[in-house]
Short mmCIF file of C-alpha atoms in Angstrom, two decimals:
data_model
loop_
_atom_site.label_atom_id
_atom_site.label_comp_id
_atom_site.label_asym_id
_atom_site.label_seq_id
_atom_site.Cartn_x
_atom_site.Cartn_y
_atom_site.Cartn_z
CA UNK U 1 -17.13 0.47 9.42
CA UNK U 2 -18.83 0.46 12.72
CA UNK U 3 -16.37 0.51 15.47
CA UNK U 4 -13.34 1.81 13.16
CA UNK U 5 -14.60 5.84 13.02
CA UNK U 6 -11.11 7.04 12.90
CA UNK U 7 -10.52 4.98 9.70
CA UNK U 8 -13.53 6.04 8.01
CA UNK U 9 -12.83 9.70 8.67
CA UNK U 10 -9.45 9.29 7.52
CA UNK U 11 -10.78 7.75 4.00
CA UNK U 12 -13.62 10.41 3.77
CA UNK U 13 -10.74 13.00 4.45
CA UNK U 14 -8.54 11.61 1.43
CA UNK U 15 -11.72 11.70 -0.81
CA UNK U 16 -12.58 15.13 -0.08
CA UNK U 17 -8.91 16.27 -1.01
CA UNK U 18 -8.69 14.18 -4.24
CA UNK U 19 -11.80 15.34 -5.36
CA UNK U 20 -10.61 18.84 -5.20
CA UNK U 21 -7.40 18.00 -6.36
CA UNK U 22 -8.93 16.46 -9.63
CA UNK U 23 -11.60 19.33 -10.10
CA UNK U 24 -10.77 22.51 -8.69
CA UNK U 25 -12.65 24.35 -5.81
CA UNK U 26 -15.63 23.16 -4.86
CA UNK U 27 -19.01 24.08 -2.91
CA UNK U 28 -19.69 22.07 0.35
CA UNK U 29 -23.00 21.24 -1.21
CA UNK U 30 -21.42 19.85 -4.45
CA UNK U 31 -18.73 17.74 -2.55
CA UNK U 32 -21.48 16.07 -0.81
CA UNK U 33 -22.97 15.24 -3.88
CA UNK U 34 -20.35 13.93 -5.74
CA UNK U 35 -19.04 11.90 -2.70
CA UNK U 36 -22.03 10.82 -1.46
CA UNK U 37 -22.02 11.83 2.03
CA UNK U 38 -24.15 14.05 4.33
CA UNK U 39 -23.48 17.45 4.74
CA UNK U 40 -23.11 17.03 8.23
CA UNK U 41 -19.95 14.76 7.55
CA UNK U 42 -18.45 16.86 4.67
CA UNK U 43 -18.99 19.87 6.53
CA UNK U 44 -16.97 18.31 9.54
CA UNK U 45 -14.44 17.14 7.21
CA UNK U 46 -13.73 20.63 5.56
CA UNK U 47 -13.81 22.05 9.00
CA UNK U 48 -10.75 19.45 9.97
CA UNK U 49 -8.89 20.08 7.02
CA UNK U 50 -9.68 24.07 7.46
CA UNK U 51 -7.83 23.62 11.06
CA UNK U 52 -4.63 21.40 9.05
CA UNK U 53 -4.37 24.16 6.36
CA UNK U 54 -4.94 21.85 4.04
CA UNK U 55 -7.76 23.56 2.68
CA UNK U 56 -8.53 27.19 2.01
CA UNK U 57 -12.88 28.50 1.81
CA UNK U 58 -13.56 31.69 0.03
CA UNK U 59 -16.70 32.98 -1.50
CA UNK U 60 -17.64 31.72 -4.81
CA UNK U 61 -17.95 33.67 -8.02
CA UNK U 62 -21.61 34.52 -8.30
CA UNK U 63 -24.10 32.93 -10.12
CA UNK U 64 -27.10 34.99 -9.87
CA UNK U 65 -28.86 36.84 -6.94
CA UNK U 66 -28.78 36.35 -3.82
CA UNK U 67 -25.68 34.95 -1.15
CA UNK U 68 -22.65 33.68 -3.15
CA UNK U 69 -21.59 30.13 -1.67
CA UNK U 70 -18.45 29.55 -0.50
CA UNK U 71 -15.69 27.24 -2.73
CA UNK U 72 -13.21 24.91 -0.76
CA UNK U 73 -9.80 24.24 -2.17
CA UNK U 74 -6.60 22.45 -1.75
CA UNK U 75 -4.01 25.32 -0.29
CA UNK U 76 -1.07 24.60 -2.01
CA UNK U 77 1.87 25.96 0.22
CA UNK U 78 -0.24 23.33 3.06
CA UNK U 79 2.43 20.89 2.25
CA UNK U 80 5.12 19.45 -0.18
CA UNK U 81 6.43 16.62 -1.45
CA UNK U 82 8.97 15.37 -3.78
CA UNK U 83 9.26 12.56 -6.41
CA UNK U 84 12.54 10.73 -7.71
CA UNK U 85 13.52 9.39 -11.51
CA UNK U 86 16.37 6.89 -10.49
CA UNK U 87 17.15 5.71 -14.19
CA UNK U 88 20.06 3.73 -15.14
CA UNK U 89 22.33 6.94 -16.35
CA UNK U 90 20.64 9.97 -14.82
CA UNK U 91 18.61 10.56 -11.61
CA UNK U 92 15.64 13.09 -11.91
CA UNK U 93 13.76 15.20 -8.71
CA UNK U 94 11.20 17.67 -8.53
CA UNK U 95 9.10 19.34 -5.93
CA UNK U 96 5.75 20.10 -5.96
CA UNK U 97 3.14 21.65 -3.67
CA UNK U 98 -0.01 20.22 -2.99
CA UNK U 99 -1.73 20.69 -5.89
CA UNK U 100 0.89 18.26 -8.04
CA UNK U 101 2.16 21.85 -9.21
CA UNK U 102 6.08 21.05 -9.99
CA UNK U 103 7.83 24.07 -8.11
CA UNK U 104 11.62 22.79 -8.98
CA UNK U 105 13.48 20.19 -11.16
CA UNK U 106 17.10 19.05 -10.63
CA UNK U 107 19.25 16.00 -12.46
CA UNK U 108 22.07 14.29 -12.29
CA UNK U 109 24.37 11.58 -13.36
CA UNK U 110 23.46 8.31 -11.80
CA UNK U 111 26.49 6.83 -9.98
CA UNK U 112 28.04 4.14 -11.22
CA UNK U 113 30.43 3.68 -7.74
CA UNK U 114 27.61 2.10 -5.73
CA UNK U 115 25.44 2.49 -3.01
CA UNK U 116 27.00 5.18 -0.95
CA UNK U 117 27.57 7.22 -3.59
CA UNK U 118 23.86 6.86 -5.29
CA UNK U 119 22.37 7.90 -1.89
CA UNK U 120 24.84 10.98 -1.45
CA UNK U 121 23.80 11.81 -4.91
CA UNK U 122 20.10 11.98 -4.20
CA UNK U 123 20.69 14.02 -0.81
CA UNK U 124 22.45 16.55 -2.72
CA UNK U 125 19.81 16.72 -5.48
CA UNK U 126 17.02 17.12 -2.80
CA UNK U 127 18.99 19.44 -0.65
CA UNK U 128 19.15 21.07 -4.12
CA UNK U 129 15.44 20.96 -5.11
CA UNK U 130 14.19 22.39 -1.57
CA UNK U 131 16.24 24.95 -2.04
CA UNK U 132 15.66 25.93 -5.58
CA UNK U 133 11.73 26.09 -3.98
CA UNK U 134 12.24 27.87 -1.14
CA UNK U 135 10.71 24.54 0.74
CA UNK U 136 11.76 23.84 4.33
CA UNK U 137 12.72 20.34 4.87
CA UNK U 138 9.76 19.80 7.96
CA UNK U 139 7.55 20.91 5.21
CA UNK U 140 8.03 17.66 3.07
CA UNK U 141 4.95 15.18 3.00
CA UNK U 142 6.39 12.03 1.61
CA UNK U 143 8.94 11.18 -0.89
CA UNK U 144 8.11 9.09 -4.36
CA UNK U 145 10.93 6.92 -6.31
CA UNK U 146 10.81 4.59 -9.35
CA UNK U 147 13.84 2.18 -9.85
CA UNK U 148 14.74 0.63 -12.95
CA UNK U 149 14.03 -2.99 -11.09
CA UNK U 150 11.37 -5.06 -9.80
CA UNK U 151 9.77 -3.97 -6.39
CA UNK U 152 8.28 -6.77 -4.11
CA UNK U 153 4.50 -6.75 -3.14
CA UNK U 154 5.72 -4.60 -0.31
CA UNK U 155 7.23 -1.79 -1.80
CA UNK U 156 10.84 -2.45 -0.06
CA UNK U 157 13.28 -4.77 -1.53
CA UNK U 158 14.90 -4.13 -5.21
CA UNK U 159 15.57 -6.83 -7.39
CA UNK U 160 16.12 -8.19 -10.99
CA UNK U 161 17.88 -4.87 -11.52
CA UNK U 162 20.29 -5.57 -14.26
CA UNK U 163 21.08 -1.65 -15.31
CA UNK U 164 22.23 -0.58 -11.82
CA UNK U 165 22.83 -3.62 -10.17
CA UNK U 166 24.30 -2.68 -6.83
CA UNK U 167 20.45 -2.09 -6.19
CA UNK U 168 19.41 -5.77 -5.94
CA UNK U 169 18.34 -7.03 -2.55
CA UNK U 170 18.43 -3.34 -1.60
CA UNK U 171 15.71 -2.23 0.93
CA UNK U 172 16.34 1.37 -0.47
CA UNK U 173 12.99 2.53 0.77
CA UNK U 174 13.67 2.29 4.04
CA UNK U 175 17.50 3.59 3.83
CA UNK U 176 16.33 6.81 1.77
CA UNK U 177 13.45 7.20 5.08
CA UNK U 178 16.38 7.05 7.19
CA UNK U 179 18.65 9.60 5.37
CA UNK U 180 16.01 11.90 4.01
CA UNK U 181 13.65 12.05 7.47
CA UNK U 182 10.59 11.58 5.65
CA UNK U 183 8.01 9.16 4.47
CA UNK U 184 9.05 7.68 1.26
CA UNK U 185 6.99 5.17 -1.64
CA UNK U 186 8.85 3.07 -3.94
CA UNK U 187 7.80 1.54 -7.17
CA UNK U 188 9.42 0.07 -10.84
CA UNK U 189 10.07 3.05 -12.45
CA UNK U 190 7.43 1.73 -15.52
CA UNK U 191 4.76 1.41 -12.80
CA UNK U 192 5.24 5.03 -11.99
CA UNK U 193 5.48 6.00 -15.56
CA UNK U 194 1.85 4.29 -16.11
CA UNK U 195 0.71 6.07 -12.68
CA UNK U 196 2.22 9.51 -14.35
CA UNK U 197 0.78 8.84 -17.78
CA UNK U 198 -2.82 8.06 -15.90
CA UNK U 199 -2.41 11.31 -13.93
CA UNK U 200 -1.09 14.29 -16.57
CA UNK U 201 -1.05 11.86 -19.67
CA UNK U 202 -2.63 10.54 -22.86
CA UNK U 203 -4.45 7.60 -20.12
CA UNK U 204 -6.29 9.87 -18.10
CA UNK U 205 -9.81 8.82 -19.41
CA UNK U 206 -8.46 4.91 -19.87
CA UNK U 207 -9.24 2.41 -16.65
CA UNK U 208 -8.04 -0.36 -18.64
CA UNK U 209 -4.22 0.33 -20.08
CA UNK U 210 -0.48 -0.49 -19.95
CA UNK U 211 2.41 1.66 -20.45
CA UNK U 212 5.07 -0.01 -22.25
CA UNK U 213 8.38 1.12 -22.32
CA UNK U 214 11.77 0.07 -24.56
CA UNK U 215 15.01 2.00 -23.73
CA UNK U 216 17.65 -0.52 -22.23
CA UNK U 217 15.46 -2.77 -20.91
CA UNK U 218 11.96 -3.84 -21.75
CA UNK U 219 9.14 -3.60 -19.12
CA UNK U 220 5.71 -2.67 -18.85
CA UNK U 221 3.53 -0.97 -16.13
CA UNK U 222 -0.54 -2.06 -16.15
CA UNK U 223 -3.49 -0.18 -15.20
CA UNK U 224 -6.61 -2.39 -15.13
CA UNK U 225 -10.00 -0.67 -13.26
CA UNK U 226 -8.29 2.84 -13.21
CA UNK U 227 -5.91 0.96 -10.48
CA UNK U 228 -2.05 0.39 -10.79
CA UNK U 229 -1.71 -4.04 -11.29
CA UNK U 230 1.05 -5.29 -9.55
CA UNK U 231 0.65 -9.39 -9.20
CA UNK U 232 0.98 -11.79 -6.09
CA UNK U 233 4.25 -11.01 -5.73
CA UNK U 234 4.76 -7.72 -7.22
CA UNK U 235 6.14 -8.13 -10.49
CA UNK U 236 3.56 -7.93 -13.18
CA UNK U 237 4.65 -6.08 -16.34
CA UNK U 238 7.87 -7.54 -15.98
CA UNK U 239 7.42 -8.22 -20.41
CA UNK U 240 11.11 -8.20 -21.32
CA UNK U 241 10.80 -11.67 -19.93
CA UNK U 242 8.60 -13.08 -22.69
CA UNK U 243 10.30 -15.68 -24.47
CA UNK U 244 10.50 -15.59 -28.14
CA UNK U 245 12.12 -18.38 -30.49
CA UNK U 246 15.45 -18.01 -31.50
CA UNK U 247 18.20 -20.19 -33.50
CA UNK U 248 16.05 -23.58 -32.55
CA UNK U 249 15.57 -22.47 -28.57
CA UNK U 250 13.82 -19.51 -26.81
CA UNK U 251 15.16 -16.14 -25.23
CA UNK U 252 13.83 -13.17 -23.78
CA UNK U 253 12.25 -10.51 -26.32
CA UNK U 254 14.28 -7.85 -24.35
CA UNK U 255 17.33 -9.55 -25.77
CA UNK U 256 16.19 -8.19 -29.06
CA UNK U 257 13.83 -5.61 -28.56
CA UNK U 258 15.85 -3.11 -25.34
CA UNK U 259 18.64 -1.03 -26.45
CA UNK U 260 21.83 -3.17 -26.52
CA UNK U 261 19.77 -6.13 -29.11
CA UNK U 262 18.32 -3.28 -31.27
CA UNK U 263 22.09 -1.60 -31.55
CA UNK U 264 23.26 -5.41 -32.23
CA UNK U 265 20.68 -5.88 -35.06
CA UNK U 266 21.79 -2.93 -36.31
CA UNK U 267 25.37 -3.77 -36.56
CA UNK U 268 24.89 -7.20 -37.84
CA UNK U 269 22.37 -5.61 -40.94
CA UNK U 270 23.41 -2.09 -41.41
CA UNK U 271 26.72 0.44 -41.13
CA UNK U 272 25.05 1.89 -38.11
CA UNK U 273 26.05 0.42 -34.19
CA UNK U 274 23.02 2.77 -32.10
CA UNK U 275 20.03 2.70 -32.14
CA UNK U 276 19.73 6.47 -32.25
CA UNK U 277 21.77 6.30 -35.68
CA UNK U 278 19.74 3.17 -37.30
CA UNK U 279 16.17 5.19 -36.37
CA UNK U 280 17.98 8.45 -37.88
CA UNK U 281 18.65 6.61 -41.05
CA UNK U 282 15.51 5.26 -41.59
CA UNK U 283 13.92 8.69 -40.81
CA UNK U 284 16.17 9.77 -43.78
CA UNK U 285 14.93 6.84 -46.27
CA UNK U 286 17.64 4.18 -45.67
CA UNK U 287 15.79 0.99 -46.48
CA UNK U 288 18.22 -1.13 -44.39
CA UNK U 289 18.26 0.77 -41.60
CA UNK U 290 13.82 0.65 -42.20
CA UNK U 291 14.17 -3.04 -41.82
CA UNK U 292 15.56 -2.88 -38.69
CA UNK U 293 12.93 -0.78 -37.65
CA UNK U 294 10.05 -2.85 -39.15
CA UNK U 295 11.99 -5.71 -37.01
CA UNK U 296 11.30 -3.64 -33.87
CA UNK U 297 7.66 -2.89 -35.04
CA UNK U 298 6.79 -6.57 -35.20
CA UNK U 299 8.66 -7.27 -32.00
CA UNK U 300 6.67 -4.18 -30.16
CA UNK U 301 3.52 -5.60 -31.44
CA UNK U 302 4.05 -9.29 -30.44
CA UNK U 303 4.96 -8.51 -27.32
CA UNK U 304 1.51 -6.41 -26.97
CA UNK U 305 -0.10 -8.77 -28.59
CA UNK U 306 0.90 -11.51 -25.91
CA UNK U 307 -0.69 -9.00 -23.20
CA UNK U 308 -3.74 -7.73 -24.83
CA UNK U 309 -4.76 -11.90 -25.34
CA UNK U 310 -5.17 -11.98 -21.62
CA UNK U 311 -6.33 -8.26 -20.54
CA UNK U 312 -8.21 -6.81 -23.31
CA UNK U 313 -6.63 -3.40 -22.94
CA UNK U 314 -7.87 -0.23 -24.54
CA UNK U 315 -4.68 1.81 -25.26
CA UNK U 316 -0.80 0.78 -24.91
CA UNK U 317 1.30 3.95 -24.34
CA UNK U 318 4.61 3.68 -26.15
CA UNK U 319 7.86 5.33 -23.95
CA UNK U 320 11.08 5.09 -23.22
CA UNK U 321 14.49 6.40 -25.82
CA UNK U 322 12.33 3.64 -28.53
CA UNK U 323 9.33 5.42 -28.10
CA UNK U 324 10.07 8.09 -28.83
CA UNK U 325 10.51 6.94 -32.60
CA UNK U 326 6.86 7.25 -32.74
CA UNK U 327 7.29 9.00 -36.00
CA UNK U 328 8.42 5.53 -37.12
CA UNK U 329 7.15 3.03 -35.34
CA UNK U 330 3.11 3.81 -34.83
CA UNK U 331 1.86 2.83 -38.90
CA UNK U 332 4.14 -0.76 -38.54
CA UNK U 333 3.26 -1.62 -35.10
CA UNK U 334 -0.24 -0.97 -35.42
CA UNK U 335 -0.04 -3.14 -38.72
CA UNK U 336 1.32 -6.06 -37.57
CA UNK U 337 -1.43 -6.15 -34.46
CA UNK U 338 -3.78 -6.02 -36.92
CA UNK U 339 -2.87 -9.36 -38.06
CA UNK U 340 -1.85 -10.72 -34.74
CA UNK U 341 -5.37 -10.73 -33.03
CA UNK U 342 -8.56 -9.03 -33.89
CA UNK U 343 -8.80 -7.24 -30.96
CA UNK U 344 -5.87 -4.80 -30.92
CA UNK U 345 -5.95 -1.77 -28.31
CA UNK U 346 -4.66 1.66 -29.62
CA UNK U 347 -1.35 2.53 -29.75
CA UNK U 348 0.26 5.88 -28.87
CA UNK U 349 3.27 7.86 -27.98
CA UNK U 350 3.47 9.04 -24.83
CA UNK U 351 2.51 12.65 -23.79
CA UNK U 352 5.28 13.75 -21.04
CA UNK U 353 8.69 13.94 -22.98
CA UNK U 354 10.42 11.45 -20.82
CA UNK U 355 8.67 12.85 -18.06
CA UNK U 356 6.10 9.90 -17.41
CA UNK U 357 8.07 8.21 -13.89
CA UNK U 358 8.90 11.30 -12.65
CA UNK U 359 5.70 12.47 -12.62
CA UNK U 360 4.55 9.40 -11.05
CA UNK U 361 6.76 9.85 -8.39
CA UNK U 362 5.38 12.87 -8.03
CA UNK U 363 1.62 11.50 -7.89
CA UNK U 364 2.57 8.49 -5.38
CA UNK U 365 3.78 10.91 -2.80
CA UNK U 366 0.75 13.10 -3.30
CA UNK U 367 -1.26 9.91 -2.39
CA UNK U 368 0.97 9.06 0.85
CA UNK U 369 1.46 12.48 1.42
CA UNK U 370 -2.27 13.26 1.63
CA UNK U 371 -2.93 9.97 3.55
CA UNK U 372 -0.31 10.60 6.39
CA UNK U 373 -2.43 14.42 6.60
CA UNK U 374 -5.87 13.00 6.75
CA UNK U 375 -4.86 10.88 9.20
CA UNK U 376 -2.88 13.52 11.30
CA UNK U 377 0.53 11.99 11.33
CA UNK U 378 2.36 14.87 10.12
#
């Protein structure tokens, strides 16, 4: 790092303030343990952040005699930021302080009119959200959004976005900079529900993982080394692609595994045409409408099976509106990886009620937020 000082302050300076994000306040003397720095540096650190208000010092709660040290920690009115749910039938935003403490949630329809209208809709939400939080617009760090599409190695361009498709070859991150005046990071919306699941979910202790999520589509965001895998090009994950054989040629599992091929397998084998009705039936002993869910079960676990050959995960977090039908799903799936390869990761629901991208959002912005502060670019 010799003759780039401003850099290596800048990554000392996001250390510092994840470290006390992820563990609370903290003693100068214990920060430079756990960092591995010299005092001299961590104190000159706190002191810069003291001067940003980005931290707060206060005397520590004794612990015997003598002088009681004083604790550094994150101030959490210091700064704000915002994070952005744009799913393919509702658009989710909340603001949180510092900390990753959510201070206001708003929703809304998502648009199906087009551009113009999606980015009016997403002003008003976060003119809404600011307001509901008593959060002045110059206050706002940097701005988090996962879309229901591929993202490019770069974080800009939309594409392969088949559920709101007036998105493809948008460069939305840059337009939403534009309208909203602040810094803004943009993901797939199943990368951001790993990231969220990793940060306030079931895979905080897991550096090897994937979240893998059926609703409309099929896709799949993957955590290897604690770190958020995204491919050469940006696309990793992208499972619904996966062919499977099929009437003597080969089609994508998410034709029968997202929403529209379950609710067709359910029409062609039972009375039911959702599949919130076929997963209600089998809840309530229908065996036709169980066979349709065992047919989802072995689906689920080929397709993890297919991953798990060539990462060796540890845990595959089950989300999206299929599962959710954890109730149902977890015995068969975990079953039928059992005879697909003798090493099969665990299986679970997710922990954050639909929550998982949203609180990703959240988490990404906390990261560029933080970053931009460190560096002084507020």
């Amino acid at each position: 790092m010799v003759g780039r000082p401003f850099l290596l302050r800048m990554l000392n300076e996001q250390a510092v303030l994840e470290t006390l994000r992820k563990n609370g306040p903290l003693t100068r003397s214990v920060l430079t343990a756990r960092l591995n720095l010299s005092k001299s540096t961590v104190s000159s650190i706190v002191h810069s952040l003291l001067a940003q208000r980005l931290v707060t010092e206060r005397r520590a709660a004794r612990a015997g005699v003598g002088r009681r040290p004083r604790a550094v920690a994150l101030n959490p009115d210091a700064g704000y930021v915002a994070g952005v749910d744009l799913g393919a039938t509702r658009i989710r935003l909340a603001v949180a302080d510092l900390t990753g403490q959510i201070r206001e949630r708003v929703h809304a329809p998502t648009p199906s009119a087009g551009l113009d209208a999606l980015l009016r809709t997403i002003e008003h939400l976060y003119a809404r959200a600011l307001d509901g939080a008593r959060v002045p617009r110059r206050r706002v760090m940097a701005v988090g959004i996962g879309v229901p599409g591929a993202v490019d190695a770069g974080g800009q361009e939309i594409r392969l976005c088949v559920n709101v498709p007036y998105l493809n070859g948008v460069r939305l991150r840059e337009v939403l900079a534009r309208r909203l005046r602040v810094a803004v990071v943009m993901d797939n919306d199943v990368n951001l529900a790993a990231v969220g699941e990793k940060w306030r979910g079931r895979a905080a202790a897991v550096p090897h993982f994937a979240y893998l999520a059926v609703g409309t589509g099929v896709g799949m965001g993957i955590v290897i080394g604690g770190e958020l895998y995204r491919g050469a090009t940006g696309y990793a994950g992208e499972v619904g692609y996966l062919p499977v054989p099929a009437g003597g040629a080969h089609v994508p599992v998410e034709t029968f595994l997202g929403g529209p091929g379950i609710a067709a397998l359910a029409r062609e084998r039972t009375p039911y045409r959702t599949p919130e009705d076929v997963f209600a039936a089998a809840r309530a002993g229908d065996p036709q409408a169980g066979e349709v869910v065992d047919q989802v079960a072995r689906l689920l676990a080929w397709t993890i099976s297919c991953v798990n050959a060539a990462l060796d995960l540890s845990l595959v977090v089950l989300g999206g509106g299929v599962g959710q039908n954890a109730d149902l799903l977890l015995d068969p799936v975990r079953a039928h990886l059992r005879r697909l390869v003798p090493f099969a990761p665990e299986v679970a629901p997710s922990a954050l009620s639909g929550e998982a991208t949203l609180l990703g959002a959240v988490a990404v912005a906390l990261r560029a937020g933080r970053a931009l502060a460190a560096g002084g670019r507020r």
